[in-house]
Short mmCIF file of C-alpha atoms in Angstrom, two decimals:
data_model
loop_
_atom_site.label_atom_id
_atom_site.label_comp_id
_atom_site.label_asym_id
_atom_site.label_seq_id
_atom_site.Cartn_x
_atom_site.Cartn_y
_atom_site.Cartn_z
CA MET A 1160 -16.07 -127.56 -65.30
CA GLY A 1161 -18.07 -127.08 -62.14
CA LEU A 1162 -18.07 -123.57 -59.74
CA ARG A 1163 -16.61 -123.78 -56.42
CA LEU A 1164 -18.00 -122.63 -54.36
CA ARG A 1165 -15.96 -120.49 -51.61
CA LEU A 1166 -17.11 -119.94 -48.36
CA PRO A 1167 -15.93 -117.70 -46.18
CA GLN A 1168 -13.98 -118.17 -43.55
CA LYS A 1169 -14.60 -117.54 -39.99
CA THR A 1170 -12.12 -114.82 -38.71
CA SER A 1171 -11.36 -114.98 -35.32
CA PRO A 1172 -12.80 -112.65 -32.35
CA ARG A 1173 -11.49 -109.36 -31.58
CA SER A 1174 -9.80 -109.44 -28.53
CA PRO A 1175 -12.45 -108.14 -25.40
CA SER A 1176 -9.67 -106.05 -24.45
CA TYR A 1177 -9.91 -103.70 -26.77
CA LEU A 1178 -14.07 -102.97 -26.14
CA LEU A 1179 -13.48 -102.67 -22.57
CA LEU A 1180 -10.40 -100.02 -23.37
CA CYS A 1181 -13.06 -97.87 -25.05
CA LEU A 1182 -15.88 -98.38 -22.83
CA LEU A 1183 -13.51 -97.40 -20.02
CA ALA A 1184 -11.99 -94.97 -22.21
CA LEU A 1185 -16.42 -93.41 -22.78
CA SER A 1186 -16.95 -93.65 -19.39
CA PHE A 1187 -13.73 -91.50 -18.26
CA PHE A 1188 -14.66 -88.82 -20.42
CA SER A 1189 -18.31 -88.72 -19.61
CA PHE A 1190 -18.52 -88.79 -16.29
CA THR A 1191 -15.85 -86.05 -16.69
CA ALA A 1192 -17.96 -83.83 -18.43
CA LEU A 1193 -20.54 -84.33 -16.42
CA LEU A 1194 -18.23 -83.26 -13.50
CA PHE A 1195 -17.43 -80.08 -15.10
CA TYR A 1196 -20.83 -79.49 -16.16
CA LYS A 1197 -22.31 -79.67 -12.74
CA ALA A 1198 -19.25 -77.76 -11.66
CA SER A 1199 -20.23 -75.09 -13.66
CA LEU A 1200 -24.13 -75.14 -12.73
CA VAL A 1201 -23.43 -75.07 -9.46
CA PHE A 1202 -20.87 -72.37 -9.90
CA SER A 1203 -23.24 -70.28 -12.30
CA VAL A 1204 -26.27 -71.08 -9.55
CA ASP A 1205 -24.08 -70.03 -6.10
CA ASP A 1206 -22.80 -66.93 -9.14
CA PHE A 1207 -26.61 -65.70 -9.12
CA ILE A 1208 -27.45 -66.47 -6.25
CA ALA A 1209 -24.87 -64.29 -4.62
CA GLN A 1210 -25.55 -61.25 -6.65
CA THR A 1211 -29.55 -61.20 -6.68
CA LYS A 1212 -30.59 -58.80 -3.79
CA THR A 1213 -34.61 -58.87 -1.74
CA LEU A 1214 -36.21 -56.71 -0.66
CA ALA A 1215 -34.99 -59.36 3.04
CA GLY A 1216 -31.47 -57.54 2.87
CA HIS A 1217 -30.05 -60.49 0.96
CA ASN A 1218 -26.74 -59.49 -0.83
CA LEU A 1219 -27.50 -56.38 -0.20
CA GLU A 1220 -25.07 -53.58 2.00
CA PRO A 1221 -26.35 -51.33 4.64
CA THR A 1222 -26.32 -47.34 3.86
CA PRO A 1223 -22.73 -46.45 3.21
CA TRP A 1224 -24.44 -43.04 5.36
CA HIS A 1225 -25.73 -44.79 8.39
CA ILE A 1226 -23.92 -47.82 9.00
CA PHE A 1227 -25.50 -50.86 11.37
CA PRO A 1228 -25.04 -54.26 11.20
CA ARG A 1229 -26.19 -56.64 8.01
CA LYS A 1230 -28.75 -58.74 8.62
CA SER A 1231 -28.16 -62.04 9.86
CA PHE A 1232 -31.37 -65.29 7.71
CA SER A 1233 -32.94 -67.69 9.30
CA GLU A 1234 -32.35 -70.38 6.82
CA ALA A 1235 -30.78 -73.47 7.60
CA SER A 1236 -28.60 -73.92 4.73
CA ARG A 1237 -26.96 -72.63 1.85
CA ARG A 1238 -29.37 -74.83 -0.47
CA SER A 1239 -32.56 -73.45 1.48
CA GLN A 1240 -31.92 -69.93 1.86
CA ALA A 1241 -30.50 -70.49 -2.83
CA TYR A 1242 -34.41 -72.11 -3.27
CA ARG A 1243 -35.91 -69.28 -1.05
CA ILE A 1244 -34.10 -66.65 -3.25
CA LEU A 1245 -35.13 -67.57 -6.19
CA GLN A 1246 -38.85 -69.15 -5.37
CA CYS A 1247 -39.55 -65.06 -4.63
CA SER A 1248 -37.75 -63.42 -6.89
CA TYR A 1249 -38.61 -65.00 -9.74
CA PHE A 1250 -41.49 -67.43 -9.58
CA SER A 1251 -43.76 -65.65 -7.07
CA CYS A 1252 -46.18 -62.88 -9.06
CA PRO A 1253 -48.36 -64.82 -11.02
CA TYR A 1254 -49.47 -62.83 -14.54
CA LYS A 1255 -51.45 -60.01 -14.53
CA PRO A 1256 -53.63 -58.13 -17.12
CA VAL A 1257 -52.15 -54.63 -17.90
CA ILE A 1258 -54.33 -52.46 -15.82
CA GLN A 1259 -53.95 -48.49 -17.73
CA PRO A 1260 -53.70 -45.67 -15.44
CA LYS A 1261 -57.81 -43.99 -14.34
CA SER A 1262 -59.68 -47.22 -15.86
CA LEU A 1263 -61.00 -49.89 -13.87
CA LEU A 1264 -62.21 -47.62 -10.54
CA SER A 1265 -63.14 -44.73 -12.93
CA ASP A 1266 -65.40 -47.42 -14.68
CA SER A 1267 -66.81 -48.68 -11.40
CA LEU A 1268 -66.94 -45.28 -10.47
CA SER A 1269 -68.94 -44.13 -12.69
CA GLY A 1270 -72.17 -44.10 -11.75
CA ARG A 1271 -71.96 -42.46 -8.49
CA LYS A 1272 -72.21 -39.40 -7.54
CA THR A 1273 -71.40 -38.93 -4.13
CA LYS A 1274 -69.21 -35.94 -3.00
CA GLN A 1275 -65.82 -36.67 -1.54
CA PRO A 1276 -64.19 -35.02 1.54
CA LYS A 1277 -61.76 -32.43 1.32
CA CYS A 1278 -58.12 -33.26 2.50
CA PRO A 1279 -57.08 -32.07 5.64
CA ASP A 1280 -54.89 -28.77 5.51
CA VAL A 1281 -51.32 -31.08 6.15
CA PHE A 1282 -52.24 -32.12 2.49
CA ARG A 1283 -50.97 -28.34 1.66
CA TRP A 1284 -47.68 -29.87 2.52
CA ILE A 1285 -47.10 -31.42 -0.29
CA GLN A 1286 -46.83 -28.06 -3.06
CA ARG A 1287 -44.61 -27.10 -0.33
CA ASP A 1288 -42.33 -30.17 -0.65
CA LEU A 1289 -41.96 -30.20 -4.43
CA GLU A 1290 -41.70 -26.44 -4.83
CA PRO A 1291 -37.80 -26.61 -5.63
CA TRP A 1292 -38.56 -28.47 -8.73
CA GLY A 1293 -41.76 -26.52 -9.61
CA GLU A 1294 -40.29 -24.50 -12.36
CA THR A 1295 -37.41 -27.18 -13.84
CA GLY A 1296 -39.88 -30.59 -14.23
CA VAL A 1297 -38.02 -33.89 -12.49
CA THR A 1298 -35.55 -34.92 -15.40
CA LYS A 1299 -33.94 -37.76 -15.27
CA GLU A 1300 -30.63 -36.58 -14.50
CA HIS A 1301 -32.63 -35.54 -11.22
CA VAL A 1302 -33.33 -38.91 -10.17
CA GLU A 1303 -30.03 -40.66 -11.04
CA LYS A 1304 -28.39 -37.60 -9.03
CA ALA A 1305 -30.74 -38.91 -6.65
CA LYS A 1306 -29.79 -42.10 -7.14
CA GLU A 1307 -26.64 -41.62 -5.36
CA SER A 1308 -28.35 -41.01 -1.67
CA ALA A 1309 -31.26 -43.79 -2.43
CA ALA A 1310 -31.47 -47.28 -0.88
CA PHE A 1311 -34.27 -48.27 -3.15
CA ARG A 1312 -36.04 -47.37 -5.61
CA VAL A 1313 -39.65 -47.63 -6.87
CA VAL A 1314 -40.95 -47.38 -10.40
CA ILE A 1315 -44.36 -47.75 -11.12
CA LEU A 1316 -45.64 -49.00 -14.40
CA SER A 1317 -49.05 -49.56 -15.50
CA GLY A 1318 -50.27 -50.52 -11.86
CA LYS A 1319 -47.35 -52.77 -11.55
CA LEU A 1320 -44.34 -52.07 -9.02
CA TYR A 1321 -40.55 -52.63 -9.83
CA VAL A 1322 -38.08 -51.75 -7.40
CA ASP A 1323 -34.66 -51.74 -7.76
CA LEU A 1324 -33.05 -52.33 -4.57
CA TYR A 1325 -29.31 -50.35 -3.79
CA TYR A 1326 -28.49 -50.43 -0.09
CA ALA A 1327 -29.71 -52.42 2.81
CA CYS A 1328 -32.42 -51.05 5.29
CA VAL A 1329 -32.36 -51.30 8.95
CA GLN A 1330 -34.72 -54.14 9.93
CA SER A 1331 -37.36 -54.56 7.76
CA ARG A 1332 -38.65 -51.07 6.77
CA MET A 1333 -38.05 -51.75 3.35
CA MET A 1334 -40.28 -54.90 3.15
CA PHE A 1335 -43.12 -52.71 5.07
CA THR A 1336 -42.83 -49.44 2.81
CA VAL A 1337 -42.69 -51.22 -0.26
CA TRP A 1338 -45.95 -53.49 1.10
CA GLY A 1339 -47.24 -49.89 2.10
CA ILE A 1340 -47.18 -48.84 -1.98
CA LEU A 1341 -48.45 -52.08 -3.02
CA GLN A 1342 -51.80 -51.30 -1.13
CA LEU A 1343 -51.81 -48.06 -2.71
CA LEU A 1344 -52.30 -49.82 -5.90
CA ASN A 1345 -54.73 -52.09 -4.36
CA LYS A 1346 -56.77 -49.27 -2.74
CA TYR A 1347 -57.20 -47.36 -5.86
CA PRO A 1348 -56.61 -49.45 -8.92
CA GLY A 1349 -55.98 -48.46 -12.05
CA MET A 1350 -55.36 -44.38 -10.62
CA VAL A 1351 -51.75 -44.75 -9.67
CA PRO A 1352 -49.71 -42.62 -12.47
CA ASP A 1353 -46.74 -44.09 -13.59
CA VAL A 1354 -43.78 -42.74 -11.55
CA ASP A 1355 -39.70 -42.56 -11.44
CA MET A 1356 -39.08 -42.61 -7.29
CA MET A 1357 -36.01 -42.94 -5.00
CA PHE A 1358 -35.85 -43.89 -1.40
CA ASP A 1359 -33.84 -43.73 1.85
CA CYS A 1360 -35.02 -45.07 4.17
CA MET A 1361 -32.70 -43.88 7.12
CA ASP A 1362 -33.48 -41.34 9.29
CA LYS A 1363 -31.29 -38.37 8.58
CA PRO A 1364 -33.05 -35.70 6.01
CA ILE A 1365 -29.49 -35.53 3.71
CA ILE A 1366 -30.24 -33.07 0.60
CA ASN A 1367 -28.88 -29.93 1.94
CA ARG A 1368 -30.98 -27.09 0.58
CA THR A 1369 -28.32 -25.13 0.03
CA GLU A 1370 -25.47 -27.28 -1.06
CA THR A 1371 -28.28 -28.45 -3.36
CA HIS A 1372 -30.35 -25.16 -4.75
CA SER A 1373 -29.06 -24.99 -8.21
CA PHE A 1374 -30.06 -28.69 -9.17
CA PRO A 1375 -31.81 -30.60 -5.77
CA ALA A 1376 -32.51 -34.77 -5.84
CA PRO A 1377 -35.83 -35.63 -5.93
CA LEU A 1378 -35.17 -38.22 -2.67
CA PHE A 1379 -37.87 -39.18 -0.53
CA ARG A 1380 -37.42 -40.86 3.20
CA TYR A 1381 -39.25 -40.85 6.66
CA CYS A 1382 -39.16 -36.40 7.99
CA THR A 1383 -37.39 -33.85 6.91
CA ASN A 1384 -36.75 -30.27 8.17
CA GLU A 1385 -36.27 -26.35 6.99
CA ALA A 1386 -32.53 -26.81 5.80
CA HIS A 1387 -33.56 -30.04 3.69
CA LEU A 1388 -35.68 -31.43 0.82
CA ASP A 1389 -35.92 -34.35 0.85
CA ILE A 1390 -39.97 -35.37 -0.09
CA PRO A 1391 -41.82 -36.94 3.57
CA PHE A 1392 -43.41 -39.78 2.25
CA PRO A 1393 -45.52 -42.10 5.65
CA ASP A 1394 -43.24 -44.52 7.49
CA TRP A 1395 -42.97 -48.29 7.07
CA SER A 1396 -44.67 -48.16 11.16
CA PHE A 1397 -48.07 -47.63 9.67
CA TRP A 1398 -48.48 -50.88 7.76
CA GLY A 1399 -46.94 -52.35 11.27
CA TRP A 1400 -43.14 -52.86 12.80
CA SER A 1401 -42.74 -56.82 13.69
CA GLU A 1402 -39.19 -55.40 15.69
CA THR A 1403 -41.30 -53.72 18.39
CA ASN A 1404 -44.88 -55.49 17.96
CA LEU A 1405 -46.14 -52.75 16.37
CA ARG A 1406 -49.39 -53.73 14.95
CA PRO A 1407 -50.78 -51.67 11.37
CA TRP A 1408 -51.52 -48.24 12.01
CA ASP A 1409 -55.60 -48.44 12.54
CA ASP A 1410 -55.36 -51.05 14.92
CA GLU A 1411 -53.16 -49.69 17.07
CA PHE A 1412 -54.86 -46.63 17.13
CA GLY A 1413 -57.88 -48.22 18.19
CA ASP A 1414 -56.19 -50.20 21.31
CA ILE A 1415 -54.59 -46.82 22.43
CA LYS A 1416 -57.76 -44.94 22.90
CA GLN A 1417 -59.80 -47.23 24.34
CA GLY A 1418 -56.94 -47.48 27.05
CA SER A 1419 -57.71 -44.29 26.94
CA LYS A 1420 -60.57 -44.40 28.35
CA ARG A 1421 -60.36 -46.25 31.15
CA SER A 1422 -59.61 -43.35 34.04
CA SER A 1423 -60.67 -39.48 33.68
CA TRP A 1424 -58.86 -36.97 33.12
CA GLY A 1425 -59.45 -36.42 37.50
CA SER A 1426 -58.26 -39.62 37.85
CA LYS A 1427 -54.73 -39.68 35.89
CA GLN A 1428 -51.62 -39.63 37.75
CA PRO A 1429 -50.71 -35.82 37.37
CA ARG A 1430 -47.46 -35.90 35.92
CA ALA A 1431 -45.31 -36.15 32.73
CA TYR A 1432 -44.76 -39.64 31.01
CA TRP A 1433 -42.07 -40.85 29.17
CA LYS A 1434 -41.32 -44.69 28.51
CA GLY A 1435 -38.36 -45.20 25.69
CA ASN A 1436 -34.94 -45.80 24.40
CA PRO A 1437 -32.60 -42.61 24.87
CA ASP A 1438 -29.67 -44.56 23.32
CA VAL A 1439 -30.30 -44.10 19.80
CA VAL A 1440 -27.44 -41.21 19.42
CA SER A 1441 -29.75 -38.40 20.60
CA PRO A 1442 -28.32 -35.35 22.61
CA ILE A 1443 -31.98 -34.44 23.71
CA ARG A 1444 -33.70 -37.83 24.74
CA MET A 1445 -30.09 -38.32 27.58
CA GLU A 1446 -31.03 -34.41 28.79
CA LEU A 1447 -34.44 -35.54 29.55
CA MET A 1448 -33.58 -38.38 31.77
CA LYS A 1449 -31.69 -36.21 33.88
CA CYS A 1450 -35.52 -34.50 34.78
CA ASN A 1451 -36.56 -38.61 36.36
CA HIS A 1452 -38.21 -36.57 39.19
CA SER A 1453 -41.92 -36.26 39.85
CA ARG A 1454 -42.00 -33.91 42.67
CA LEU A 1455 -38.98 -31.98 41.57
CA TRP A 1456 -39.93 -31.36 37.74
CA GLY A 1457 -43.51 -33.20 37.60
CA ALA A 1458 -42.33 -36.58 35.57
CA GLN A 1459 -42.06 -39.33 34.97
CA ILE A 1460 -38.75 -40.89 32.75
CA MET A 1461 -38.17 -44.51 32.21
CA ARG A 1462 -35.57 -46.72 30.15
CA GLN A 1463 -37.22 -49.21 27.16
CA ASN A 1464 -35.46 -51.89 26.91
CA TRP A 1465 -36.34 -53.12 23.42
CA ALA A 1466 -33.83 -56.67 23.78
CA GLU A 1467 -36.09 -57.20 27.04
CA GLU A 1468 -38.91 -56.63 25.92
CA ALA A 1469 -39.07 -59.03 23.17
CA LYS A 1470 -38.15 -62.00 25.81
CA GLY A 1471 -41.14 -61.06 27.79
CA GLY A 1472 -43.15 -61.21 24.92
CA PHE A 1473 -43.65 -56.81 25.55
CA GLU A 1474 -45.97 -57.44 28.14
CA GLN A 1475 -44.56 -54.31 29.69
CA SER A 1476 -44.57 -51.82 26.40
CA LYS A 1477 -48.35 -52.21 25.07
CA LEU A 1478 -49.31 -48.25 24.27
CA ALA A 1479 -53.26 -48.77 24.83
CA ASN A 1480 -51.62 -49.70 28.57
CA GLN A 1481 -49.40 -46.01 29.11
CA CYS A 1482 -52.50 -43.64 29.13
CA ASN A 1483 -52.56 -43.33 32.67
CA HIS A 1484 -50.98 -39.91 32.56
CA ARG A 1485 -52.60 -36.54 31.87
CA TYR A 1486 -49.70 -35.41 30.29
CA LYS A 1487 -46.81 -37.06 27.92
CA ILE A 1488 -43.92 -36.27 26.96
CA TYR A 1489 -42.05 -36.35 23.18
CA ALA A 1490 -38.21 -36.66 22.59
CA GLU A 1491 -37.03 -36.93 19.01
CA GLY A 1492 -34.87 -39.81 17.90
CA TYR A 1493 -31.69 -39.72 16.52
CA ALA A 1494 -33.62 -37.66 13.60
CA TRP A 1495 -37.79 -38.17 14.03
CA SER A 1496 -39.75 -40.86 15.64
CA VAL A 1497 -42.59 -43.14 14.98
CA SER A 1498 -43.71 -42.77 18.85
CA LEU A 1499 -45.32 -39.51 18.34
CA LYS A 1500 -48.36 -40.44 16.96
CA TYR A 1501 -49.10 -42.59 19.67
CA ILE A 1502 -48.07 -40.82 22.02
CA MET A 1503 -50.60 -38.35 20.81
CA SER A 1504 -53.62 -41.14 20.51
CA CYS A 1505 -53.71 -40.69 24.30
CA GLY A 1506 -55.47 -37.98 24.86
CA SER A 1507 -53.00 -36.76 27.49
CA MET A 1508 -51.79 -33.14 26.76
CA THR A 1509 -48.61 -34.00 24.39
CA LEU A 1510 -45.73 -32.00 25.48
CA ILE A 1511 -43.51 -31.99 22.19
CA ILE A 1512 -40.56 -30.87 23.06
CA SER A 1513 -38.47 -28.37 20.32
CA PRO A 1514 -38.35 -30.41 17.33
CA GLU A 1515 -35.60 -30.74 14.90
CA TYR A 1516 -37.57 -33.10 12.61
CA GLU A 1517 -40.77 -33.70 10.75
CA ASP A 1518 -42.56 -36.48 8.73
CA PHE A 1519 -45.46 -35.65 6.58
CA PHE A 1520 -48.43 -35.28 9.38
CA SER A 1521 -46.80 -33.36 12.57
CA ARG A 1522 -46.47 -29.95 9.79
CA GLY A 1523 -50.29 -29.80 10.96
CA LEU A 1524 -50.58 -29.61 14.77
CA LEU A 1525 -50.59 -26.19 16.26
CA PRO A 1526 -49.27 -25.77 19.59
CA LYS A 1527 -51.87 -25.21 22.80
CA GLU A 1528 -54.50 -26.28 19.95
CA ASN A 1529 -53.51 -30.16 19.78
CA TYR A 1530 -50.24 -30.26 21.99
CA TRP A 1531 -47.86 -27.89 24.29
CA PRO A 1532 -44.11 -27.11 22.99
CA VAL A 1533 -41.49 -27.34 25.41
CA SER A 1534 -38.24 -25.33 25.34
CA THR A 1535 -34.71 -27.31 24.74
CA THR A 1536 -33.44 -24.29 26.44
CA ASP A 1537 -33.73 -25.47 30.81
CA LEU A 1538 -35.78 -28.70 29.73
CA CYS A 1539 -36.50 -30.06 33.02
CA ARG A 1540 -37.95 -26.72 34.08
CA SER A 1541 -39.58 -25.88 30.66
CA ILE A 1542 -42.01 -29.56 31.27
CA LYS A 1543 -43.17 -28.37 34.56
CA PHE A 1544 -43.69 -25.18 34.04
CA ALA A 1545 -46.21 -26.44 31.69
CA VAL A 1546 -47.25 -29.59 34.24
CA ASP A 1547 -48.33 -27.03 36.35
CA TRP A 1548 -50.29 -24.85 33.84
CA GLY A 1549 -52.24 -27.76 32.63
CA ASN A 1550 -52.59 -28.71 36.18
CA ALA A 1551 -54.02 -25.06 37.08
CA ASN A 1552 -55.87 -24.95 34.17
CA PRO A 1553 -57.48 -28.99 34.21
CA SER A 1554 -60.26 -28.29 31.63
CA ASP A 1555 -58.46 -26.64 28.68
CA ALA A 1556 -55.20 -29.43 29.17
CA GLU A 1557 -57.78 -31.86 28.56
CA ALA A 1558 -59.22 -30.24 25.29
CA ILE A 1559 -55.59 -29.62 24.16
CA GLY A 1560 -54.81 -33.68 25.19
CA LYS A 1561 -58.52 -34.87 23.21
CA ARG A 1562 -58.49 -31.70 20.53
CA GLY A 1563 -54.33 -34.32 19.81
CA GLN A 1564 -56.59 -37.11 19.57
CA GLY A 1565 -58.88 -36.86 17.73
CA TYR A 1566 -56.11 -34.77 15.08
CA MET A 1567 -54.42 -38.35 14.86
CA GLU A 1568 -57.89 -40.22 14.45
CA SER A 1569 -58.01 -37.68 11.60
CA ILE A 1570 -54.62 -39.89 9.96
CA SER A 1571 -56.44 -43.02 9.06
CA MET A 1572 -55.12 -45.31 7.08
CA ASN A 1573 -57.54 -43.99 4.75
CA ARG A 1574 -55.97 -40.44 4.71
CA VAL A 1575 -52.25 -42.48 4.79
CA TYR A 1576 -53.15 -43.57 1.32
CA ASP A 1577 -55.20 -40.68 0.32
CA TYR A 1578 -51.81 -38.13 1.12
CA MET A 1579 -49.19 -41.25 -1.08
CA PHE A 1580 -51.83 -40.77 -3.84
CA HIS A 1581 -51.86 -37.56 -4.53
CA LEU A 1582 -48.05 -37.31 -3.59
CA ILE A 1583 -47.07 -39.13 -6.08
CA THR A 1584 -49.80 -37.82 -8.47
CA GLU A 1585 -48.56 -34.65 -8.09
CA TYR A 1586 -44.97 -35.80 -8.43
CA SER A 1587 -45.42 -37.65 -11.36
CA LYS A 1588 -46.98 -34.90 -13.01
CA LEU A 1589 -43.29 -32.54 -12.57
CA GLN A 1590 -41.91 -35.57 -14.67
CA LYS A 1591 -40.26 -34.83 -17.98
CA PHE A 1592 -39.66 -38.19 -18.93
CA LYS A 1593 -41.65 -40.89 -19.57
CA PRO A 1594 -40.82 -43.88 -16.34
CA GLU A 1595 -38.77 -46.81 -17.38
CA LYS A 1596 -38.30 -50.37 -15.32
CA PRO A 1597 -34.47 -50.24 -15.08
CA TYR A 1598 -32.69 -53.19 -16.27
CA SER A 1599 -32.05 -54.29 -12.68
CA ALA A 1600 -35.57 -53.18 -11.03
CA LYS A 1601 -37.69 -56.81 -10.76
CA GLU A 1602 -40.95 -57.22 -10.06
CA VAL A 1603 -43.25 -56.58 -6.46
CA CYS A 1604 -46.48 -58.26 -6.30
CA GLU A 1605 -47.77 -59.87 -2.54
CA GLY A 1606 -46.59 -62.88 -3.49
CA SER A 1607 -42.88 -62.21 -3.57
CA LEU A 1608 -42.86 -60.07 -0.51
CA LEU A 1609 -44.96 -62.27 1.56
CA CYS A 1610 -42.27 -65.05 -0.11
CA PHE A 1611 -39.60 -63.31 1.57
CA ALA A 1612 -40.99 -62.16 4.87
CA GLU A 1613 -40.75 -64.23 8.08
CA GLN A 1614 -43.99 -65.87 10.30
CA LYS A 1615 -44.08 -62.49 12.49
CA GLU A 1616 -43.69 -60.07 9.40
CA ARG A 1617 -46.33 -62.09 7.60
CA ASP A 1618 -49.26 -61.84 10.33
CA LEU A 1619 -49.08 -58.36 10.44
CA LEU A 1620 -48.94 -57.84 6.79
CA GLU A 1621 -51.81 -59.88 5.90
CA LYS A 1622 -53.21 -57.67 8.34
CA SER A 1623 -53.05 -54.48 6.97
CA ARG A 1624 -53.91 -55.49 3.51
CA ALA A 1625 -56.04 -53.11 1.79
CA VAL A 1626 -58.84 -54.06 -0.76
CA PRO A 1627 -60.67 -51.52 -3.56
CA SER A 1628 -62.26 -48.84 -2.69
CA LEU A 1629 -65.74 -48.08 -3.23
CA ASP A 1630 -64.30 -44.28 -2.68
CA ARG A 1631 -62.22 -41.59 -5.12
CA PRO A 1632 -59.75 -40.26 -2.79
CA CYS A 1633 -60.25 -36.72 -1.20
CA THR A 1634 -59.77 -33.70 -2.94
CA LEU A 1635 -56.93 -31.58 -2.51
CA PRO A 1636 -57.28 -28.49 -0.88
CA ASP A 1637 -56.75 -24.94 -3.55
CA GLU A 1638 -53.09 -24.18 -3.94
CA ASP A 1639 -53.29 -20.90 -1.69
CA ARG A 1640 -49.90 -20.88 -0.33
CA SER A 1641 -50.35 -17.97 2.12
CA ILE A 1642 -52.77 -19.99 4.29
CA LEU A 1643 -50.32 -21.97 4.77
CA GLN A 1644 -47.62 -19.61 5.51
CA ARG A 1645 -50.72 -17.75 7.99
CA LEU A 1646 -50.38 -21.67 9.67
CA ILE A 1647 -46.48 -21.23 9.97
CA GLN A 1648 -46.38 -17.88 11.43
CA GLN A 1649 -49.54 -18.66 13.87
CA LYS A 1650 -47.24 -21.28 15.01
CA LYS A 1651 -44.25 -19.37 15.40
CA LYS A 1652 -46.18 -16.90 17.47
CA THR A 1653 -48.08 -18.91 19.95
CA ILE A 1654 -44.68 -20.62 20.64
CA GLU A 1655 -42.84 -18.23 21.26
CA ASP A 1656 -46.05 -16.74 23.61
CA VAL A 1657 -45.25 -19.66 25.50
CA ARG A 1658 -41.58 -19.08 26.31
CA HIS A 1659 -42.81 -15.40 27.16
CA MET A 1660 -45.03 -16.90 29.70
CA GLU A 1661 -42.41 -19.44 30.91
CA MET A 1662 -39.90 -16.50 31.00
CA THR A 1663 -42.35 -14.53 33.20
CA ARG A 1664 -42.64 -17.28 35.18
CA THR A 1665 -38.92 -17.77 36.24
CA GLU A 1666 -38.05 -14.20 36.48
CA ARG A 1667 -40.61 -14.09 39.55
CA GLY A 1668 -39.55 -17.21 40.60
CA SER A 1669 -36.39 -15.43 41.35
CA ARG A 1670 -36.99 -12.35 42.67
#
């Protein structure tokens, strides 16, 4: 009985419509998933970018204690702005080995026996500024208290700089201030101690001496006064001020000093000169505008329009061309003004109208030694008295002007960095805790900061770059506080003597 092979019967193929439906369904679900993924990705990136705060001012509100217009940015599109924020914030700081404090520079100087110069007497104010924390030290609670009034936080750890941003600063102040701290780390590598500091970048001090006496907040800013405990720190303009076309301090001083030599004292105009912006909520500047009368008050007062100057390329505001008068006036603005150092650099006798605020170096000035004090009471008459006294005593007036110029020459960038170094070092000694990087802080290096800078800002920043120093910082004066107290008393007495001279002349003139 033979076997019969049963071949499988050929089945009919599946319907093509079934496969097509499967493919269409798969494509639809894949496309939908991709859309949802891309949408979530875009949302996440946009959300991420919107929360990334930058030194240039992205995603930062103005300080609530001093409102100013929000900064606009030059990026052409939202995408280009997002790319810039990502690139500059997260991909611009290359890896660098940790620098242990006091290592590199100490090693490089181990064979050098050069004696370091003694710091100027104005450095004595460092101990006085930090006196409120002398007994208690600076605790974490102190720093958190200062945060309530801070625009940004600076933390230095093993030679690296971290910045935590809270509020925007007007113009480019924050960028140039942080750049200055970076250059300090460059100049003295391995020597700057670990530290945690709170900064405000607006003009007026706000840590009231009486209200916060029991628990003062250590807040750094550009100026202070007798009623407040804010700690003065060198202002941003030492590294340049792009909005007013000011170059780094050493460059500006050199040009101003050269400009002052173009004419002798006798050929300079025998009157007082001021050029500035009175529209900064400054009562004293508005009062000064009334003194613009060469014959009556011996003064030439000129209004500075910075918007117009910018359009004209700042040709009419070059500081080296403003040293043609025997006397130059300093008047505070909304608070202190960066203009003081440029005014005194001319070598003219500087007439300082009774200042309410002081920056770190102005406290070293002495009346009738390197400037002439002017009273806010009967302002125009006080200016006229100073001008008449100077014209009657030309050699004395010229000497005061030259000593003022010499004082500003002594505040070179080397001394500015030394002041920063000693201030930070002495402050760090008061810390009762080990500084740590805040969670929201980002590392800042030269690359990341320059990445955010506009071209004009970049030019100034790069021009002010510091190189490692072959010398140590200057040596702090001894801590004899009686010396500083005597200087303060001497200053007050000299100002009183000048006031008495003015009153005597006024009384004689009224008879």
